[in-house]
Amino acid sequence: MRYTTALAGISALFLFGLAPATSQAQTGWGEGGKLENAEIVVEKNRTLELPEANRNFEKFRIAPPKLQDRQVTYRFNEYRLPEHFINLPMRVLTIRQEDLTKLYGNYVKGGIGNIGTVYLRGYFHNKRDNNASYGAEVGHVSSGDGPIQNSNVASSFVQAHGEMYSGPVTLGGRVKYDRDQNNFYGFDRFVEVDRDSVKQVYNRFLVEGHLNNLTDLNAPLQFNGKVGLTYTADNFSAKETNVYGIGGLNYELGKDSKIDVKLEAGYTNLKDSISMGRGFFKVRPAYTKQVDKLGFVLGATIAYTGDTINDARQFNIYPAVEVNYQAIENKLVLFAGAGGDLQRTTLYSLSKENPWLNHNVQVADVSKGLELYAGVTGNLGKNVQFTGKLAHQSFRNLYFFNNAAKDSSRFDVVYDDGVTQVFNIYGELSYNQSEKFRVGLKAENNQYTTASLAEAFHRPSTILTAFGSYNLSDKILFNTELYYISSSFGQIARPDGSMALRETDSIMDLNIKADYRFSPRFSAFIMGNNLLSNEYERFVNYRTQGISVIGGVTYSF
């Protein structure tokens, strides 16, 4: 270390010593530039010592800043790349949207058959529309006498209907006129009569409007309402006007409970030889609750009728209670309950059930008193559905059709003087395989116990119906119906004035209809009724005409 320091000093002195000589050499050598004698001493063992530095690391202390709450505002600037329309060299493959099936909203069909039968039908409707649905329908069927004198019939109707949709609310209505012509041909023996004197014609008119929000399944309050008017007039002097209103509210209290209210009111005026007005009102509030697999309905029906026939009870209260249990979830449900109802009856409905009514028929509402019932409903797999039910019912003013004493070809509407007891057994089984194949069976048995009537006139105890349909490759459509109706009783007057019971026939009938499609627009059809050729009597003295076959074509557009 010391050698290094000495050498550095010598080098420095040497350089400083040369500096003046160099400067003077620029003017030449002379006495002014002569070197003087000098002595340089180099101490080999000299040591250089420096004083110790004073190091103060914490001479100045800076206090840390105090923490304070302050609002910080963040600003996010959305950054977007500029849009450039780039012509991609490759093509993106997409799934082609399936075309809607061509829809034909209109069709006309016509055919002819034996016994001078003429069949016409037309249906006209708008096509796909999210805002409205409207259309019209017309129909006519008539036949001649055939083997039974004065048994010719004719039935025609025309109807227009429409609906408008505004969100979940539906507003619509319909207007219908129908005309049914029949003859009183059910005489005990062959009698020459004037055709015009036995002719009966019913003209019926209906106008109706409705409003509901039933398409909104998520609405806590659902409502539906309908008001209408029917007018009925026969070929003699009967005229009936019926004004009615039907409504309902359904309000969800929670996921598994709701309140359901049903309301019906009306007023009917019937003019024949006398004029009679009848008011009608009923309301049924009920509370519904589902607890796990157990559900129940608790309510009551309060009803009023203006009837006076057979000392009818004008004010009535019926229970509306039911308990159901899912024995197998989504497969099997057991149910039982107690109920009752007041059912409106009019000349409009009676004349459709029996077209050979007498003059001055008595019309009264049916009071179904206490009804106790139990049953089971469910399904086997996804294609088989079934229902079974047992019930004991009590009726007041349940109507029956009985042959008139003075003219057995006409029917009076008669009532049991007291309570009519009915034990009912009902069952239904159906199998549905998509839209291709469907079969089913319905069975109902009613055991009537009357208080004053000799029999439950023209009310059969057993009705069985088997039905089926088959669609073969959308080319051949086949429908069939086989039904059985047990015998019933009517009462006719003998020549001596006494009354005698007469039993009708048990009925076994087969109806078949088949359509063959030549194209989506054009098809041919054939219909056969009463193919077992049983000339039975559904009502005493009224024998059917036998086999009826109609063939024709259908055109859609």
mmCIF file of C-alpha atoms in Angstrom, residues 110-383:
data_model
loop_
_atom_site.group_PDB
_atom_site.id
_atom_site.type_symbol
_atom_site.label_atom_id
_atom_site.label_comp_id
_atom_site.label_asym_id
_atom_site.label_seq_id
_atom_site.Cartn_x
_atom_site.Cartn_y
_atom_site.Cartn_z
ATOM 1 C CA GLY A 110 -119.875 -32.395 -48.713
ATOM 2 C CA GLY A 111 -121.412 -35.790 -49.144
ATOM 3 C CA ILE A 112 -124.567 -37.768 -49.833
ATOM 4 C CA GLY A 113 -125.931 -40.972 -48.357
ATOM 5 C CA ASN A 114 -128.807 -43.381 -48.217
ATOM 6 C CA ILE A 115 -132.298 -42.317 -47.046
ATOM 7 C CA GLY A 116 -131.828 -39.129 -49.066
ATOM 8 C CA THR A 117 -129.127 -37.826 -46.750
ATOM 9 C CA VAL A 118 -127.290 -34.584 -47.605
ATOM 10 C CA TYR A 119 -124.219 -33.543 -45.624
ATOM 11 C CA LEU A 120 -122.466 -30.156 -45.925
ATOM 12 C CA ARG A 121 -119.813 -28.537 -43.748
ATOM 13 C CA GLY A 122 -117.580 -25.496 -44.050
ATOM 14 C CA TYR A 123 -114.899 -24.042 -41.808
ATOM 15 C CA PHE A 124 -113.125 -20.743 -42.444
ATOM 16 C CA HIS A 125 -110.386 -19.256 -40.283
ATOM 17 C CA ASN A 126 -107.514 -16.800 -40.465
ATOM 18 C CA LYS A 127 -104.008 -18.183 -40.518
ATOM 19 C CA ARG A 128 -101.115 -17.590 -38.111
ATOM 20 C CA ASP A 129 -101.566 -14.291 -36.317
ATOM 21 C CA ASN A 130 -100.185 -13.214 -32.944
ATOM 22 C CA ASN A 131 -102.773 -10.468 -32.461
ATOM 23 C CA ALA A 132 -106.127 -12.015 -33.400
ATOM 24 C CA SER A 133 -107.959 -15.220 -34.220
ATOM 25 C CA TYR A 134 -111.272 -15.231 -36.063
ATOM 26 C CA GLY A 135 -113.351 -17.448 -38.264
ATOM 27 C CA ALA A 136 -116.742 -18.868 -39.166
ATOM 28 C CA GLU A 137 -118.382 -22.275 -39.467
ATOM 29 C CA VAL A 138 -121.474 -23.548 -41.255
ATOM 30 C CA GLY A 139 -123.116 -26.956 -41.384
ATOM 31 C CA HIS A 140 -126.171 -28.820 -42.633
ATOM 32 C CA VAL A 141 -127.374 -32.424 -42.497
ATOM 33 C CA SER A 142 -130.775 -33.733 -43.533
ATOM 34 C CA SER A 143 -132.398 -37.032 -44.429
ATOM 35 C CA GLY A 144 -135.716 -38.300 -45.749
ATOM 36 C CA ASP A 145 -138.327 -40.572 -44.259
ATOM 37 C CA GLY A 146 -136.811 -43.911 -45.161
ATOM 38 C CA PRO A 147 -138.819 -46.869 -43.812
ATOM 39 C CA ILE A 148 -140.578 -44.760 -41.145
ATOM 40 C CA GLN A 149 -143.209 -42.243 -42.149
ATOM 41 C CA ASN A 150 -142.603 -38.609 -41.129
ATOM 42 C CA SER A 151 -139.181 -39.434 -39.673
ATOM 43 C CA ASN A 152 -137.320 -36.942 -41.877
ATOM 44 C CA VAL A 153 -134.997 -34.546 -40.042
ATOM 45 C CA ALA A 154 -132.913 -31.490 -40.891
ATOM 46 C CA SER A 155 -130.348 -29.587 -38.842
ATOM 47 C CA SER A 156 -128.385 -26.467 -39.852
ATOM 48 C CA PHE A 157 -126.165 -23.932 -38.102
ATOM 49 C CA VAL A 158 -123.905 -20.960 -38.773
ATOM 50 C CA GLN A 159 -121.399 -19.523 -36.323
ATOM 51 C CA ALA A 160 -118.819 -16.713 -36.229
ATOM 52 C CA HIS A 161 -116.152 -16.374 -33.552
ATOM 53 C CA GLY A 162 -113.080 -14.302 -32.812
ATOM 54 C CA GLU A 163 -110.472 -13.335 -30.222
ATOM 55 C CA MET A 164 -108.006 -10.461 -29.762
ATOM 56 C CA TYR A 165 -104.783 -10.735 -27.742
ATOM 57 C CA SER A 166 -103.125 -7.916 -25.821
ATOM 58 C CA GLY A 167 -100.287 -9.284 -23.746
ATOM 59 C CA PRO A 168 -101.780 -11.855 -21.367
ATOM 60 C CA VAL A 169 -105.350 -10.568 -21.842
ATOM 61 C CA THR A 170 -107.730 -12.273 -24.269
ATOM 62 C CA LEU A 171 -110.960 -10.651 -25.445
ATOM 63 C CA GLY A 172 -113.336 -12.586 -27.664
ATOM 64 C CA GLY A 173 -116.821 -13.718 -28.463
ATOM 65 C CA ARG A 174 -119.049 -15.725 -30.744
ATOM 66 C CA VAL A 175 -122.443 -15.558 -32.426
ATOM 67 C CA LYS A 176 -124.374 -18.682 -33.412
ATOM 68 C CA TYR A 177 -127.692 -19.533 -35.021
ATOM 69 C CA ASP A 178 -128.995 -23.075 -35.398
ATOM 70 C CA ARG A 179 -132.219 -24.559 -36.698
ATOM 71 C CA ASP A 180 -133.454 -28.104 -35.960
ATOM 72 C CA GLN A 181 -136.476 -29.606 -37.701
ATOM 73 C CA ASN A 182 -138.117 -32.842 -36.552
ATOM 74 C CA ASN A 183 -141.530 -34.437 -36.834
ATOM 75 C CA PHE A 184 -143.700 -36.053 -34.154
ATOM 76 C CA TYR A 185 -143.798 -39.521 -35.678
ATOM 77 C CA GLY A 186 -143.866 -41.735 -32.531
ATOM 78 C CA PHE A 187 -147.452 -42.947 -32.649
ATOM 79 C CA ASP A 188 -148.658 -46.204 -31.102
ATOM 80 C CA ARG A 189 -150.265 -47.253 -34.326
ATOM 81 C CA PHE A 190 -150.218 -46.086 -37.899
ATOM 82 C CA VAL A 191 -152.269 -42.927 -38.203
ATOM 83 C CA GLU A 192 -152.697 -40.693 -41.232
ATOM 84 C CA VAL A 193 -151.618 -37.219 -40.163
ATOM 85 C CA ASP A 194 -150.991 -33.913 -41.815
ATOM 86 C CA ARG A 195 -147.225 -33.423 -42.168
ATOM 87 C CA ASP A 196 -147.433 -29.748 -41.232
ATOM 88 C CA SER A 197 -149.362 -30.507 -38.041
ATOM 89 C CA VAL A 198 -146.597 -32.777 -36.711
ATOM 90 C CA LYS A 199 -143.725 -30.547 -37.755
ATOM 91 C CA GLN A 200 -141.575 -29.160 -34.966
ATOM 92 C CA VAL A 201 -138.857 -26.546 -35.596
ATOM 93 C CA TYR A 202 -136.519 -25.044 -33.024
ATOM 94 C CA ASN A 203 -134.756 -21.785 -33.841
ATOM 95 C CA ARG A 204 -131.953 -20.981 -31.426
ATOM 96 C CA PHE A 205 -129.767 -17.910 -31.238
ATOM 97 C CA LEU A 206 -126.693 -17.360 -29.054
ATOM 98 C CA VAL A 207 -124.378 -14.364 -28.538
ATOM 99 C CA GLU A 208 -121.502 -14.520 -26.086
ATOM 100 C CA GLY A 209 -118.408 -12.554 -25.050
ATOM 101 C CA HIS A 210 -115.472 -13.492 -22.842
ATOM 102 C CA LEU A 211 -112.442 -11.856 -21.188
ATOM 103 C CA ASN A 212 -109.559 -13.593 -19.386
ATOM 104 C CA ASN A 213 -105.829 -13.630 -18.648
ATOM 105 C CA LEU A 214 -105.462 -17.395 -18.392
ATOM 106 C CA THR A 215 -102.447 -17.448 -20.732
ATOM 107 C CA ASP A 216 -100.331 -15.659 -18.099
ATOM 108 C CA LEU A 217 -99.322 -18.635 -15.973
ATOM 109 C CA ASN A 218 -97.080 -16.522 -13.713
ATOM 110 C CA ALA A 219 -99.736 -13.976 -12.756
ATOM 111 C CA PRO A 220 -100.715 -14.261 -9.053
ATOM 112 C CA LEU A 221 -104.281 -13.280 -9.972
ATOM 113 C CA GLN A 222 -106.000 -15.027 -12.846
ATOM 114 C CA PHE A 223 -109.514 -14.145 -13.939
ATOM 115 C CA ASN A 224 -112.028 -15.207 -16.551
ATOM 116 C CA GLY A 225 -115.469 -13.910 -17.333
ATOM 117 C CA LYS A 226 -118.219 -14.658 -19.830
ATOM 118 C CA VAL A 227 -121.571 -13.004 -20.525
ATOM 119 C CA GLY A 228 -124.166 -14.155 -23.005
ATOM 120 C CA LEU A 229 -127.722 -14.418 -24.189
ATOM 121 C CA THR A 230 -129.668 -17.316 -25.701
ATOM 122 C CA TYR A 231 -133.023 -17.162 -27.428
ATOM 123 C CA THR A 232 -135.133 -20.216 -28.261
ATOM 124 C CA ALA A 233 -138.408 -20.421 -30.171
ATOM 125 C CA ASP A 234 -140.312 -23.493 -31.399
ATOM 126 C CA ASN A 235 -142.821 -23.945 -34.211
ATOM 127 C CA PHE A 236 -145.751 -23.302 -31.894
ATOM 128 C CA SER A 237 -145.816 -20.636 -29.201
ATOM 129 C CA ALA A 238 -142.852 -21.263 -26.880
ATOM 130 C CA LYS A 239 -140.240 -18.505 -26.633
ATOM 131 C CA GLU A 240 -137.414 -18.326 -24.125
ATOM 132 C CA THR A 241 -134.850 -15.607 -23.411
ATOM 133 C CA ASN A 242 -131.945 -16.412 -21.119
ATOM 134 C CA VAL A 243 -129.325 -13.857 -20.005
ATOM 135 C CA TYR A 244 -126.341 -15.183 -18.064
ATOM 136 C CA GLY A 245 -122.901 -14.378 -16.733
ATOM 137 C CA ILE A 246 -120.138 -16.736 -15.582
ATOM 138 C CA GLY A 247 -116.873 -15.723 -13.925
ATOM 139 C CA GLY A 248 -113.986 -16.888 -11.831
ATOM 140 C CA LEU A 249 -110.980 -15.607 -9.859
ATOM 141 C CA ASN A 250 -107.892 -17.527 -8.842
ATOM 142 C CA TYR A 251 -105.444 -15.822 -6.467
ATOM 143 C CA GLU A 252 -102.208 -17.439 -5.276
ATOM 144 C CA LEU A 253 -101.461 -16.804 -1.616
ATOM 145 C CA GLY A 254 -98.184 -18.667 -1.794
ATOM 146 C CA LYS A 255 -96.389 -21.437 -3.584
ATOM 147 C CA ASP A 256 -98.787 -24.119 -2.335
ATOM 148 C CA SER A 257 -101.997 -22.266 -1.505
ATOM 149 C CA LYS A 258 -104.604 -20.216 -3.341
ATOM 150 C CA ILE A 259 -108.127 -18.867 -3.187
ATOM 151 C CA ASP A 260 -110.556 -19.826 -5.931
ATOM 152 C CA VAL A 261 -113.910 -18.100 -6.473
ATOM 153 C CA LYS A 262 -116.526 -19.118 -9.053
ATOM 154 C CA LEU A 263 -119.607 -17.058 -9.831
ATOM 155 C CA GLU A 264 -122.684 -17.578 -12.021
ATOM 156 C CA ALA A 265 -125.848 -15.518 -12.413
ATOM 157 C CA GLY A 266 -128.727 -15.359 -14.873
ATOM 158 C CA TYR A 267 -132.338 -14.577 -15.600
ATOM 159 C CA THR A 268 -134.676 -16.630 -17.797
ATOM 160 C CA ASN A 269 -138.083 -15.729 -19.144
ATOM 161 C CA LEU A 270 -140.204 -18.448 -20.791
ATOM 162 C CA LYS A 271 -143.396 -17.555 -22.635
ATOM 163 C CA ASP A 272 -145.815 -20.255 -23.705
ATOM 164 C CA SER A 273 -149.454 -20.252 -22.711
ATOM 165 C CA ILE A 274 -148.223 -18.356 -19.659
ATOM 166 C CA SER A 275 -145.115 -16.271 -18.954
ATOM 167 C CA MET A 276 -142.677 -17.145 -16.186
ATOM 168 C CA GLY A 277 -139.437 -15.480 -15.086
ATOM 169 C CA ARG A 278 -136.729 -17.282 -13.094
ATOM 170 C CA GLY A 279 -133.682 -15.731 -11.451
ATOM 171 C CA PHE A 280 -130.493 -17.635 -10.747
ATOM 172 C CA PHE A 281 -127.346 -16.941 -8.727
ATOM 173 C CA LYS A 282 -124.540 -18.961 -7.164
ATOM 174 C CA VAL A 283 -121.070 -18.306 -5.803
ATOM 175 C CA ARG A 284 -118.462 -20.805 -4.653
ATOM 176 C CA PRO A 285 -115.455 -19.508 -2.692
ATOM 177 C CA ALA A 286 -112.836 -22.109 -1.779
ATOM 178 C CA TYR A 287 -109.386 -22.280 -0.206
ATOM 179 C CA THR A 288 -106.871 -24.742 -1.666
ATOM 180 C CA LYS A 289 -103.727 -25.917 0.126
ATOM 181 C CA GLN A 290 -101.028 -28.434 -0.757
ATOM 182 C CA VAL A 291 -98.855 -29.855 2.041
ATOM 183 C CA ASP A 292 -96.252 -32.248 0.684
ATOM 184 C CA LYS A 293 -98.305 -35.084 -0.856
ATOM 185 C CA LEU A 294 -101.546 -34.077 0.836
ATOM 186 C CA GLY A 295 -103.900 -31.482 -0.649
ATOM 187 C CA PHE A 296 -107.275 -30.234 0.386
ATOM 188 C CA VAL A 297 -110.049 -27.867 -0.727
ATOM 189 C CA LEU A 298 -112.281 -26.119 1.775
ATOM 190 C CA GLY A 299 -115.253 -24.083 0.547
ATOM 191 C CA ALA A 300 -118.991 -23.835 0.062
ATOM 192 C CA THR A 301 -121.515 -23.083 -2.666
ATOM 193 C CA ILE A 302 -124.211 -20.511 -1.938
ATOM 194 C CA ALA A 303 -127.024 -20.561 -4.504
ATOM 195 C CA TYR A 304 -130.417 -19.031 -5.230
ATOM 196 C CA THR A 305 -133.119 -20.005 -7.738
ATOM 197 C CA GLY A 306 -136.423 -18.347 -8.540
ATOM 198 C CA ASP A 307 -138.138 -21.703 -9.192
ATOM 199 C CA THR A 308 -141.491 -22.478 -7.586
ATOM 200 C CA ILE A 309 -142.103 -25.853 -9.262
ATOM 201 C CA ASN A 310 -142.429 -28.781 -6.856
ATOM 202 C CA ASP A 311 -141.903 -26.486 -3.858
ATOM 203 C CA ALA A 312 -138.286 -25.889 -4.837
ATOM 204 C CA ARG A 313 -135.945 -24.581 -2.165
ATOM 205 C CA GLN A 314 -134.960 -21.148 -3.402
ATOM 206 C CA PHE A 315 -131.978 -20.559 -1.107
ATOM 207 C CA ASN A 316 -129.380 -23.340 -0.789
ATOM 208 C CA ILE A 317 -125.952 -23.906 0.768
ATOM 209 C CA TYR A 318 -123.829 -26.843 -0.378
ATOM 210 C CA PRO A 319 -120.444 -28.032 0.932
ATOM 211 C CA ALA A 320 -117.370 -27.954 -1.290
ATOM 212 C CA VAL A 321 -114.763 -30.037 0.549
ATOM 213 C CA GLU A 322 -112.167 -32.379 -0.923
ATOM 214 C CA VAL A 323 -109.017 -34.165 0.241
ATOM 215 C CA ASN A 324 -106.512 -35.743 -2.145
ATOM 216 C CA TYR A 325 -103.316 -37.686 -1.544
ATOM 217 C CA GLN A 326 -100.514 -38.550 -3.975
ATOM 218 C CA ALA A 327 -99.979 -42.189 -3.116
ATOM 219 C CA ILE A 328 -97.398 -42.434 -5.914
ATOM 220 C CA GLU A 329 -95.958 -39.114 -7.034
ATOM 221 C CA ASN A 330 -97.184 -38.131 -10.513
ATOM 222 C CA LYS A 331 -98.675 -41.619 -10.866
ATOM 223 C CA LEU A 332 -101.548 -42.236 -8.471
ATOM 224 C CA VAL A 333 -103.852 -39.813 -6.630
ATOM 225 C CA LEU A 334 -106.579 -40.791 -4.182
ATOM 226 C CA PHE A 335 -109.386 -38.324 -3.514
ATOM 227 C CA ALA A 336 -112.607 -38.035 -1.500
ATOM 228 C CA GLY A 337 -115.006 -35.224 -0.750
ATOM 229 C CA ALA A 338 -118.451 -33.828 -0.139
ATOM 230 C CA GLY A 339 -120.171 -31.429 -2.495
ATOM 231 C CA GLY A 340 -123.371 -30.157 -4.064
ATOM 232 C CA ASP A 341 -124.503 -27.775 -6.776
ATOM 233 C CA LEU A 342 -127.406 -25.906 -8.340
ATOM 234 C CA GLN A 343 -127.495 -26.577 -12.090
ATOM 235 C CA ARG A 344 -129.225 -24.209 -14.486
ATOM 236 C CA THR A 345 -131.840 -25.810 -16.761
ATOM 237 C CA THR A 346 -133.387 -24.048 -19.782
ATOM 238 C CA LEU A 347 -135.580 -24.837 -22.759
ATOM 239 C CA TYR A 348 -132.466 -24.221 -24.871
ATOM 240 C CA SER A 349 -130.695 -27.225 -23.294
ATOM 241 C CA LEU A 350 -133.768 -29.481 -22.929
ATOM 242 C CA SER A 351 -134.741 -29.138 -26.601
ATOM 243 C CA LYS A 352 -131.260 -30.275 -27.658
ATOM 244 C CA GLU A 353 -131.584 -33.373 -25.479
ATOM 245 C CA ASN A 354 -135.120 -34.254 -26.596
ATOM 246 C CA PRO A 355 -136.533 -32.517 -29.720
ATOM 247 C CA TRP A 356 -140.065 -33.926 -29.271
ATOM 248 C CA LEU A 357 -141.142 -31.843 -26.257
ATOM 249 C CA ASN A 358 -144.793 -31.102 -25.577
ATOM 250 C CA HIS A 359 -146.370 -27.651 -25.205
ATOM 251 C CA ASN A 360 -146.088 -25.786 -21.919
ATOM 252 C CA VAL A 361 -143.239 -27.823 -20.487
ATOM 253 C CA GLN A 362 -142.227 -27.085 -16.916
ATOM 254 C CA VAL A 363 -138.582 -26.065 -16.535
ATOM 255 C CA ALA A 364 -136.810 -25.993 -13.170
ATOM 256 C CA ASP A 365 -133.185 -25.894 -12.032
ATOM 257 C CA VAL A 366 -131.661 -29.137 -10.746
ATOM 258 C CA SER A 367 -130.560 -29.052 -7.120
ATOM 259 C CA LYS A 368 -127.864 -31.601 -6.387
ATOM 260 C CA GLY A 369 -127.941 -31.833 -2.600
ATOM 261 C CA LEU A 370 -125.320 -33.568 -0.537
ATOM 262 C CA GLU A 371 -122.959 -35.638 -2.678
ATOM 263 C CA LEU A 372 -120.392 -37.925 -1.081
ATOM 264 C CA TYR A 373 -117.722 -39.256 -3.408
ATOM 265 C CA ALA A 374 -114.341 -40.986 -3.513
ATOM 266 C CA GLY A 375 -112.098 -42.122 -6.274
ATOM 267 C CA VAL A 376 -108.692 -42.580 -7.812
ATOM 268 C CA THR A 377 -106.966 -41.059 -10.826
ATOM 269 C CA GLY A 378 -103.534 -41.451 -12.317
ATOM 270 C CA ASN A 379 -101.490 -42.828 -15.157
ATOM 271 C CA LEU A 380 -99.487 -45.900 -16.071
ATOM 272 C CA GLY A 381 -96.396 -44.681 -17.867
ATOM 273 C CA LYS A 382 -96.787 -41.718 -20.158
ATOM 274 C CA ASN A 383 -99.500 -43.125 -22.412
#
